[in-house]
Structure formats: C-alpha cells, structure tokens
Coordinates of C-alpha atoms and ligand atoms in Angstrom, one line a residue:
M1 CA -32.3 85.4 119.1
V2 CA -33.9 82.5 120.9
I3 CA -34.2 79.2 119.1
G4 CA -37.2 77.3 120.6
G5 CA -40.3 78.8 122.1
G6 CA -40.8 75.9 124.5
L7 CA -40.9 76.2 128.3
V8 CA -37.4 77.5 128.7
G9 CA -37.0 79.6 125.5
A10 CA -40.4 81.3 126.0
S11 CA -39.8 82.0 129.7
F12 CA -36.3 83.4 129.0
A13 CA -37.6 85.7 126.2
C14 CA -40.2 87.1 128.6
M15 CA -37.6 87.7 131.2
V16 CA -35.4 89.7 128.8
A17 CA -38.4 91.6 127.5
Q18 CA -39.3 92.7 131.0
A19 CA -35.8 93.4 132.3
K20 CA -34.8 97.0 132.8
M21 CA -32.2 97.3 130.0
Q22 CA -30.4 100.6 129.6
A23 CA -30.8 100.3 125.8
P24 CA -33.7 98.4 124.2
L25 CA -33.0 94.9 122.8
R26 CA -34.7 93.4 119.8
I27 CA -35.7 89.8 120.6
L28 CA -36.7 87.2 118.0
V29 CA -38.1 83.8 119.1
T30 CA -38.4 81.0 116.5
E31 CA -40.5 78.0 117.4
A32 CA -40.6 75.0 115.0
V33 CA -44.0 73.5 116.0
A34 CA -47.3 75.4 115.6
S35 CA -49.5 73.1 117.7
L36 CA -49.1 73.3 121.5
Q37 CA -50.0 69.6 121.9
A38 CA -47.4 68.5 119.4
S39 CA -44.7 70.5 121.1
T40 CA -42.1 68.7 123.3
S41 CA -42.8 71.2 126.1
F42 CA -46.5 71.7 126.1
D43 CA -47.8 68.1 125.9
A44 CA -50.0 66.2 128.4
R45 CA -47.4 66.4 131.2
S46 CA -47.7 68.4 134.4
T47 CA -44.9 70.4 136.0
A48 CA -44.2 71.0 139.7
L49 CA -43.0 74.6 139.8
S50 CA -40.9 75.3 142.8
Y51 CA -41.6 78.2 145.1
G52 CA -38.6 80.0 143.4
S53 CA -40.1 79.4 139.9
Q54 CA -43.5 80.7 141.1
Q55 CA -41.7 83.9 142.2
I56 CA -40.1 84.2 138.8
Y57 CA -43.5 84.0 136.9
H58 CA -44.9 86.3 139.5
G59 CA -42.2 88.9 138.7
L60 CA -43.0 88.5 135.0
G61 CA -46.6 89.3 135.6
L62 CA -47.7 85.8 134.4
W63 CA -48.6 84.3 137.8
N64 CA -52.1 85.7 137.8
A65 CA -52.9 83.9 134.6
L66 CA -51.1 80.7 135.7
S67 CA -52.6 80.6 139.2
A68 CA -56.1 79.9 137.7
Y69 CA -54.7 76.5 136.6
A70 CA -52.3 75.9 139.5
T71 CA -52.7 73.4 142.4
P72 CA -50.7 74.3 145.5
I73 CA -48.6 71.6 147.1
S74 CA -49.2 71.8 150.8
R75 CA -47.3 68.7 151.8
I76 CA -44.7 66.4 150.3
H77 CA -44.6 62.7 151.3
V78 CA -41.5 60.7 150.3
S79 CA -41.5 57.0 151.0
D80 CA -39.8 53.8 150.0
R81 CA -42.1 50.9 149.1
G82 CA -41.7 47.9 151.4
H83 CA -39.4 49.7 153.8
F84 CA -39.9 51.6 157.0
G85 CA -39.2 55.4 156.9
A86 CA -40.9 58.3 155.2
V87 CA -40.3 62.1 155.0
R88 CA -43.2 64.4 155.4
M89 CA -42.7 68.1 154.7
S90 CA -45.4 70.7 155.1
A91 CA -45.7 74.2 153.9
A92 CA -47.0 75.2 157.4
E93 CA -44.0 73.7 159.1
L94 CA -41.7 75.7 156.8
G95 CA -43.7 78.9 157.1
V96 CA -44.6 79.2 153.4
E97 CA -48.0 79.3 151.6
A98 CA -47.2 76.3 149.4
L99 CA -44.1 74.1 148.8
G100 CA -44.7 74.4 145.1
Q101 CA -47.4 74.6 142.5
V102 CA -48.5 72.0 139.9
V103 CA -49.5 73.3 136.5
E104 CA -50.4 71.2 133.5
N105 CA -47.9 71.9 130.7
Q106 CA -50.6 72.8 128.2
H107 CA -51.8 75.7 130.4
L108 CA -48.2 76.9 130.7
G109 CA -48.1 76.7 126.9
V110 CA -51.2 78.9 126.5
V111 CA -50.0 81.5 129.0
L112 CA -46.4 81.7 127.7
T113 CA -47.3 81.7 124.0
Q114 CA -49.8 84.5 124.6
A115 CA -47.1 86.5 126.4
L116 CA -44.8 86.0 123.4
E117 CA -47.5 87.1 121.0
Q118 CA -48.5 90.1 123.0
S119 CA -45.1 91.5 123.8
A120 CA -44.1 94.7 122.1
T121 CA -40.4 93.8 122.2
I122 CA -40.6 90.2 121.1
D123 CA -41.0 89.1 117.5
Y124 CA -42.4 85.5 117.6
L125 CA -42.0 83.4 114.5
C126 CA -44.1 80.2 114.5
P127 CA -43.9 77.7 112.9
A128 CA -40.3 78.6 112.0
R129 CA -37.5 76.0 112.3
V130 CA -33.8 77.1 112.4
N131 CA -32.1 74.8 109.9
S132 CA -28.5 75.9 110.3
L133 CA -26.4 78.2 112.4
M134 CA -23.1 79.8 111.2
P135 CA -21.0 81.3 114.0
L136 CA -19.6 84.8 113.2
P137 CA -17.0 86.7 115.2
E138 CA -19.8 88.6 116.9
G139 CA -22.9 86.4 117.0
A140 CA -24.2 84.1 114.3
E141 CA -26.1 83.9 111.0
L142 CA -29.0 81.5 110.9
E143 CA -31.2 80.0 108.2
V144 CA -34.8 79.8 109.2
S145 CA -37.8 78.1 107.5
L146 CA -40.4 80.9 107.5
P147 CA -44.1 80.5 108.5
Q148 CA -45.3 81.6 105.1
G149 CA -43.0 79.1 103.3
G150 CA -39.5 79.4 102.0
T151 CA -36.4 80.3 104.0
G152 CA -34.9 83.5 105.3
W153 CA -31.6 84.5 106.9
V154 CA -31.2 86.2 110.3
R155 CA -28.1 87.8 111.9
A156 CA -28.1 88.0 115.7
G157 CA -25.6 89.4 118.2
L158 CA -26.5 86.6 120.6
V159 CA -28.1 83.2 120.0
V160 CA -29.8 81.4 122.9
L161 CA -30.2 77.8 122.0
A162 CA -33.3 76.5 123.8
D163 CA -34.2 73.7 121.3
G164 CA -34.6 70.9 123.8
G165 CA -32.7 67.6 124.5
K166 CA -32.5 66.4 120.9
S167 CA -30.6 69.2 119.3
P168 CA -29.2 68.6 115.8
L169 CA -27.9 72.2 115.9
T170 CA -25.5 71.4 118.7
T171 CA -24.4 68.3 116.9
D172 CA -23.7 70.4 113.8
L173 CA -21.7 72.8 115.9
G174 CA -19.6 69.9 117.3
I175 CA -20.8 70.5 120.9
G176 CA -20.6 67.1 122.6
T177 CA -22.9 65.8 125.3
Q178 CA -22.1 63.7 128.4
V179 CA -24.9 61.1 128.8
K180 CA -25.6 58.8 131.7
P181 CA -28.5 56.6 130.7
Y182 CA -30.8 55.5 133.5
E183 CA -32.0 52.6 131.5
Q184 CA -35.5 53.7 132.6
R185 CA -38.5 55.2 130.9
A186 CA -41.0 57.5 132.6
I187 CA -44.7 56.7 131.9
I188 CA -46.9 59.7 132.5
A189 CA -50.6 59.9 132.7
N190 CA -53.3 61.7 134.6
V191 CA -55.0 59.4 137.1
A192 CA -58.3 59.7 139.1
F193 CA -58.7 58.2 142.6
S194 CA -61.4 57.9 145.2
E195 CA -59.9 60.0 148.1
P196 CA -59.0 63.7 147.9
H197 CA -55.3 64.3 147.7
G198 CA -55.4 67.2 150.2
G199 CA -52.6 69.0 148.3
V200 CA -50.1 66.2 149.0
A201 CA -47.3 65.4 146.4
F202 CA -46.2 61.8 146.7
E203 CA -42.8 60.6 145.8
R204 CA -42.4 56.9 146.2
F205 CA -39.4 54.7 145.5
T206 CA -40.0 51.1 144.5
D207 CA -37.7 48.3 143.4
S208 CA -38.7 48.9 139.7
G209 CA -38.0 52.7 139.9
P210 CA -39.3 55.9 141.5
M211 CA -42.8 57.2 141.0
A212 CA -44.5 60.5 141.8
I213 CA -48.2 61.6 141.9
L214 CA -48.6 65.3 141.9
P215 CA -51.9 66.9 143.0
L216 CA -54.2 68.4 140.3
S217 CA -57.4 70.3 140.7
P218 CA -60.5 68.2 140.5
L219 CA -62.3 67.8 137.1
Q220 CA -66.0 67.1 136.8
G221 CA -66.0 66.0 140.5
E222 CA -63.1 63.6 140.1
N223 CA -60.0 63.7 142.3
R224 CA -57.0 63.9 140.0
G225 CA -53.2 63.6 140.0
A226 CA -50.4 63.6 137.5
L227 CA -48.5 60.3 137.6
V228 CA -44.8 60.0 136.6
W229 CA -43.9 56.3 136.9
T230 CA -40.4 55.2 136.0
Q231 CA -40.0 51.7 134.7
P232 CA -37.0 49.7 133.7
A233 CA -36.7 50.4 129.9
E234 CA -37.4 46.7 129.0
Q235 CA -40.7 46.7 131.0
A236 CA -42.1 50.1 129.9
D237 CA -43.8 48.9 126.7
T238 CA -45.6 46.1 128.5
V239 CA -46.9 48.5 131.2
L240 CA -47.9 51.1 128.5
A241 CA -49.8 48.4 126.6
L242 CA -51.8 47.2 129.6
E243 CA -55.6 47.5 129.5
D244 CA -56.7 50.4 131.7
A245 CA -58.0 48.1 134.5
A246 CA -54.8 46.1 134.5
F247 CA -52.7 49.3 134.6
L248 CA -54.7 50.7 137.5
A249 CA -54.3 47.4 139.4
A250 CA -50.5 47.4 138.8
L251 CA -50.4 51.0 140.0
Q252 CA -52.5 50.3 143.0
Q253 CA -50.1 47.4 144.0
R254 CA -47.0 49.7 143.7
F255 CA -48.4 52.8 145.2
G256 CA -50.8 51.5 147.9
Y257 CA -54.0 53.1 149.2
R258 CA -52.9 56.5 150.3
L259 CA -55.2 58.0 147.7
G260 CA -57.9 55.3 148.0
H261 CA -58.7 53.3 144.9
F262 CA -57.4 54.4 141.5
V263 CA -60.5 54.6 139.3
R264 CA -59.4 56.0 135.9
V265 CA -56.3 56.7 133.8
G266 CA -56.0 59.1 130.9
A267 CA -53.7 58.9 127.9
R268 CA -50.3 57.4 128.6
N269 CA -47.0 58.5 127.2
A270 CA -43.4 57.3 127.8
Y271 CA -40.2 59.3 127.9
P272 CA -36.7 57.7 127.8
L273 CA -34.6 58.9 130.7
S274 CA -31.0 59.9 131.0
L275 CA -28.9 62.6 132.6
S276 CA -27.3 64.5 129.8
M277 CA -25.1 67.5 130.1
A278 CA -23.6 69.6 127.2
R279 CA -19.8 69.7 127.3
E280 CA -19.9 73.5 126.5
Q281 CA -22.7 75.8 127.5
V282 CA -21.3 79.0 126.1
R283 CA -19.3 79.9 123.0
P284 CA -18.8 83.4 121.5
G285 CA -22.3 84.7 120.6
L286 CA -24.0 81.4 121.8
V287 CA -25.6 80.1 125.0
L288 CA -27.3 76.8 125.6
L289 CA -30.3 76.9 128.0
G290 CA -32.8 74.3 129.3
N291 CA -32.7 70.6 128.2
V292 CA -30.1 71.2 125.6
A293 CA -27.7 72.3 128.4
H294 CA -28.8 69.7 131.0
T295 CA -31.6 67.1 131.0
L296 CA -32.4 65.7 134.4
H297 CA -34.4 62.7 135.7
P298 CA -38.0 64.0 136.1
V299 CA -38.8 62.4 139.5
A300 CA -37.1 65.1 141.6
G301 CA -39.0 67.8 139.5
Q302 CA -35.9 70.0 139.1
G303 CA -35.3 70.3 135.3
L304 CA -37.4 73.3 134.5
N305 CA -36.9 74.9 137.9
L306 CA -33.1 74.8 137.4
A307 CA -33.4 76.1 133.8
L308 CA -35.6 79.1 135.0
R309 CA -32.9 80.0 137.5
D310 CA -30.3 79.8 134.7
A311 CA -32.5 82.0 132.5
E312 CA -32.9 84.5 135.3
A313 CA -29.1 84.6 135.9
L314 CA -28.4 85.1 132.2
T315 CA -30.9 87.9 132.0
H316 CA -29.2 89.8 134.9
I317 CA -25.8 89.3 133.3
L318 CA -27.0 90.6 129.9
A319 CA -28.6 93.7 131.6
E320 CA -25.2 94.3 133.3
A321 CA -23.4 94.0 129.9
V322 CA -25.8 96.4 128.2
A323 CA -25.3 98.9 131.0
A324 CA -21.5 98.6 130.6
G325 CA -21.7 98.9 126.8
K326 CA -20.4 95.4 126.2
A327 CA -21.4 93.2 123.3
L328 CA -24.0 90.6 124.4
G329 CA -22.2 87.8 122.7
A330 CA -18.7 88.6 124.1
M331 CA -17.1 85.6 125.7
P332 CA -16.3 87.3 129.1
V333 CA -20.0 88.2 129.4
L334 CA -21.1 84.6 128.7
Q335 CA -18.4 83.1 130.9
A336 CA -19.7 85.3 133.8
Y337 CA -23.1 83.7 133.4
E338 CA -21.6 80.2 133.3
Q339 CA -19.6 80.9 136.4
R340 CA -22.6 82.4 138.3
Q341 CA -24.7 79.3 137.6
R342 CA -22.0 76.6 138.0
Q343 CA -22.6 75.8 141.7
D344 CA -26.4 75.8 141.4
Q345 CA -26.3 73.5 138.4
S346 CA -23.8 71.2 140.0
V347 CA -25.7 70.9 143.3
T348 CA -29.1 70.5 141.6
I349 CA -27.8 67.9 139.1
Q350 CA -26.1 65.9 141.8
F351 CA -29.2 66.1 144.1
S352 CA -31.5 64.8 141.4
H353 CA -29.0 62.2 140.0
Y354 CA -28.0 60.6 143.3
M355 CA -31.5 60.7 144.7
T356 CA -32.6 58.7 141.7
R357 CA -29.7 56.3 141.8
L358 CA -30.0 55.7 145.6
F359 CA -33.7 55.1 145.4
S360 CA -33.7 52.9 142.3
S361 CA -31.2 50.3 143.5
P362 CA -32.2 47.0 145.0
H363 CA -28.6 46.6 146.4
P364 CA -29.0 45.7 150.2
A365 CA -26.4 48.3 151.3
L366 CA -28.3 51.1 149.4
V367 CA -31.7 49.8 150.8
W368 CA -30.2 50.3 154.2
A369 CA -28.8 53.7 153.3
R370 CA -32.1 55.0 152.1
K371 CA -34.0 53.5 155.0
F372 CA -31.6 55.3 157.3
G373 CA -31.6 58.4 155.1
L374 CA -35.4 58.8 155.0
F375 CA -35.6 58.1 158.7
S376 CA -32.9 60.6 159.7
I377 CA -34.1 63.3 157.3
D378 CA -37.5 63.1 159.0
L379 CA -36.0 63.2 162.5
I380 CA -33.3 65.8 162.1
P381 CA -34.9 69.3 161.5
P382 CA -31.8 70.9 159.8
L383 CA -31.5 68.0 157.4
K384 CA -35.2 68.2 156.6
R385 CA -35.0 71.9 156.0
E386 CA -32.0 71.5 153.7
F387 CA -33.9 68.8 151.7
A388 CA -36.9 71.0 151.4
R389 CA -34.9 74.1 150.4
Q390 CA -33.3 72.2 147.6
A391 CA -36.7 70.7 146.4
M392 CA -38.3 74.1 146.6
G393 CA -35.5 75.8 144.5
R394 CA -34.9 78.2 147.4
A395 CA -31.3 77.4 148.4
D396 CA -29.7 79.1 145.5
R397 CA -32.0 82.2 145.6
E398 CA -31.2 82.7 149.2
V399 CA -27.4 82.4 148.6
R400 CA -27.7 85.0 145.8
R401 CA -29.7 87.4 147.9
A402 CA -27.1 87.1 150.8
Ligands
FAD501 C1 -42.1 63.3 132.5 C2 -41.4 64.6 132.9 C3 -41.8 65.3 134.0 C4 -41.2 66.5 134.3 N1 -41.6 67.1 135.4 C5 -40.9 68.3 135.8 C6 -41.3 69.0 137.0 O1 -42.2 68.6 137.7 N2 -40.6 70.1 137.4 C7 -39.5 70.5 136.6 O2 -38.9 71.5 137.0 N3 -39.2 69.9 135.5 C8 -39.8 68.8 135.0 N4 -39.5 68.1 133.9 C9 -38.4 68.7 133.1 C10 -39.0 69.8 132.1 O3 -40.1 69.3 131.4 C11 -37.9 70.2 131.1 O4 -36.9 70.8 131.9 C12 -38.4 71.2 130.1 O5 -39.4 70.6 129.3 C13 -37.3 71.7 129.2 O6 -37.8 72.6 128.3 P1 -37.0 73.1 127.0 O7 -37.7 74.4 126.6 O8 -35.5 73.2 127.4 O9 -37.0 71.9 126.0 P2 -38.3 71.4 125.2 O10 -39.4 71.2 126.1 O11 -37.8 70.2 124.4 O12 -38.6 72.6 124.1 C14 -37.8 72.8 123.0 C15 -38.6 73.7 122.0 O13 -37.7 74.0 120.9 C16 -38.4 73.8 119.7 N5 -37.4 73.5 118.6 C17 -36.6 72.4 118.5 N6 -35.7 72.5 117.5 C18 -36.0 73.8 116.9 C19 -35.4 74.5 115.8 N7 -34.4 74.0 115.1 N8 -35.9 75.7 115.5 C20 -36.9 76.2 116.2 N9 -37.5 75.6 117.3 C21 -37.0 74.4 117.6 C22 -39.3 72.6 120.0 O14 -40.4 72.5 119.1 C23 -39.7 72.9 121.4 O15 -40.9 73.7 121.5 C24 -40.1 67.0 133.5 C25 -39.7 66.2 132.4 C26 -40.3 65.0 132.1 C27 -39.9 64.3 130.9

C-alpha cells in the first residue's frame, strides 16, 4: 500500500506495477487531495528532471506523454552575483541530448494520475486520507477515509509512506526527524522576459540566497522561465507582497540582463526551506519514500531526482524478494534497500546542502572559496564532469551499472 499519490508515491506505484514480478502484487494508492492544484506535489512549481529521471519515466512508458510538456536544458550556467567566476556546462560538451528536462508539476500530475487510474494492477483511491496506521508483525493495518464518505480498514503486507514533508503519521509512529533549518524561504513564480532562454538553466548565488531560472516552453509568444528565488525568511513576505513592477525590478537587479528585461510575473508562492531527514527510513512492514524520508533545498534540483532513484532501487529489491519467496515487509528485505541507497542519499544530500551553505554565506573566506571553486570547476575538465554527473543524476546510475 502506498500512502500519498504525489510525485513520489505515484511514480513508485507505477514502477512496481511495471516491474517483472514472479508473482503479481496488488497495489493500493491512497491520495488525500482530489484537486491537482491543491496537492503539495502538483502545484504551480516546475521540476528539473535529471537525465536519470527522464530515463526512469521513459522506462515506465510515460516519457512520450511528458515530453509534450518538457523543455530540454541544453546548458547550465552557474554564477555568483558580484564575483568573478562562472561554470558553464553544455549537453553537447558532455555528449548527451539534454542535461535535463523541465516539466511543470501540473503536467506531471496529469500524466502520473492518469497512469494510476488506467493501470490494471493499481487500485487508486482518491480522495482518501489515511488517518492511522497500526503496525502488525507482518505489515500494518490502516484506517482510511473513503471517497464515498465514512472510513474503512486496510491490511497491507508492506506500507510505503510517501505522504510528504509534513507527516503526522510518522509523528504518531514515533519516527523522529533531524532538521537543519536554512532560515530561508523559496519564492516561486513563472516569469516572462524579452530574450529567448536558448535552453539555458541559470543558477545564481546572491548575498541574500541562491536563485534559479529554469527554461520553459514559450506561451502565447512570450519567453518564459520558472523562477525559484530563495530569500532570508524575514524578507520573504515583503518580496512576496511587492507590486508586480517592483518585484520585477528587484529580480532584474539581482539576476542581471542575461535574459533581457523581465516583463511579467505569474502567481507567486513561498515555501519554507530546511534540510530534514527521517531518523529511520525502514521498519518491519514500512518504508519511507520521498520528502518524508529526506527534504532537500530546492535550488540544486535534487529532491525528486533522488527520490526516484530510491523508488527504483526499492522496486528492484522487492522484485528480488518476490522471486526468493520472501515477505515484502521483512526487515532484511527493507534493510537491503536502505543499504543500497545509503551512499547515493548521503552524497546527494551533502552536495545539495553544502552547495547551498557555501553559496549563501557572505563570510569573506567562503566568498573566496566559491570564487575559486567556480573558477576551478570551469577550468578543470574532470571536476566539471563530476559536477555535471551529480547534477544530472548520472553518477549513481553508472556506479550501479558497473
Ligand atoms: C520550490 C521547489 C522546487 C523544487 N524543484 C525541484 C527540482 O527542480 N528537481 C527535483 O528533483 N526536485 C525539486 N523539488 C523537490 C520536489 O518537489 C520534492 O522532492 C517532491 O515534491 C516530493 O514529493 P513527495 O511525493 O515525496 O511529497 P509531496 O509532494 O508532499 O506529496 C505527498 C502527497 O501525499 C498526500 N498525503 C499526505 N498525507 C496523506 C495521508 N494521510 N493519506 C493519503 N495521502 C496523503 C498529499 O496530498 C500529497 O499528494 C523542489 C521543491 C520545491 C519546494
């Protein structure tokens, strides 16, 4: 049973449904929120899918539908406002078609939800909130609010908790979380500008926090991008409340003119930012996946990409368990998953955390370190390749294949 039909829960359920299992599994997905726009996954944000994630959706037969909405990233430009040094990476230089693909979350929502609804092996209950979870020696029993009203009970051999970063169920289970607040909020909005983006994703580090503009396909002739602008928590409300013209002027001043003039901004939303990691990711009959397991800073664009690799690894381990006649919720099975993903999680979380910390600090020593860092990454090809491999979600897939 999968609790949460958001980005991670829905993707994982599709992976299990498509996996070659020696005995068929019954999969139930419960999603609390009926409207895509009101969901914490499928709101007005956009996601940079790494090359690795694109391959995963391709393998699931969903890339054809998603590619209609995807904008390829042909180059990444990383810079530090007010300081010399920038990294430029291009797909051509690395011998790939695109460094990643940007898809608006609402389109991901439409394609994933349709896949859940159309799958012959998945029962999709929506809106259906899981209210409580009682662990059993093999699996768990759950109380669910049913779409037609009233509540029902479900017994499952394995529960995959993919209910997002604010999970009352993990609190009820006594699963603690280690939280490092960034004291920042991310303001997101779609913005229009005068010059074509040419497929470039911009990451820019400023003294008030990092910002990113991801390329989106033009709409009604306007050049568009998805802005993620981190602000010190105490300033975010002021920036959110600015009139559009003042917001665009502040953005122009921080970002510069690489995209020409900013001409329009869409609806703005803010997200509080922290690095949070569950202290336990597996228990007998239970696995935590996605934001409930680890929530990362969004600027490095790694949260969903890492969670998809976790989901893929868990699917492989479950297929092996089925083939060996083992119970899906048995602790050795789930520990094998945890062990398989430990290094990938640790490297990705550190990459995203220290990049954010390094590039948010006005401390002179760190200003020098990043100036040197950007400069040397750009000049030393192996360093640059390593940086690109991590950002593209390729490093771990290559290690696994080897
Ligand atoms: C501004 C921003 C930009 C980002 N950009 C990127 C990016 O470019 N690349 C990238 O890889 N990652 C990015 N991320 C991270 C990515 O969005 C997250 O990794 C992803 O949303 C996690 O999805 P999730 O399914 O774990 O959680 P959620 O998105 O929170 O989904 C949880 C789902 O569970 C449902 N639910 C909750 N409780 C229950 C219950 N009791 N019963 C049933 N259902 C329940 C909710 O309704 C929801 O649909 C970004 C994040 C932010 C904030």
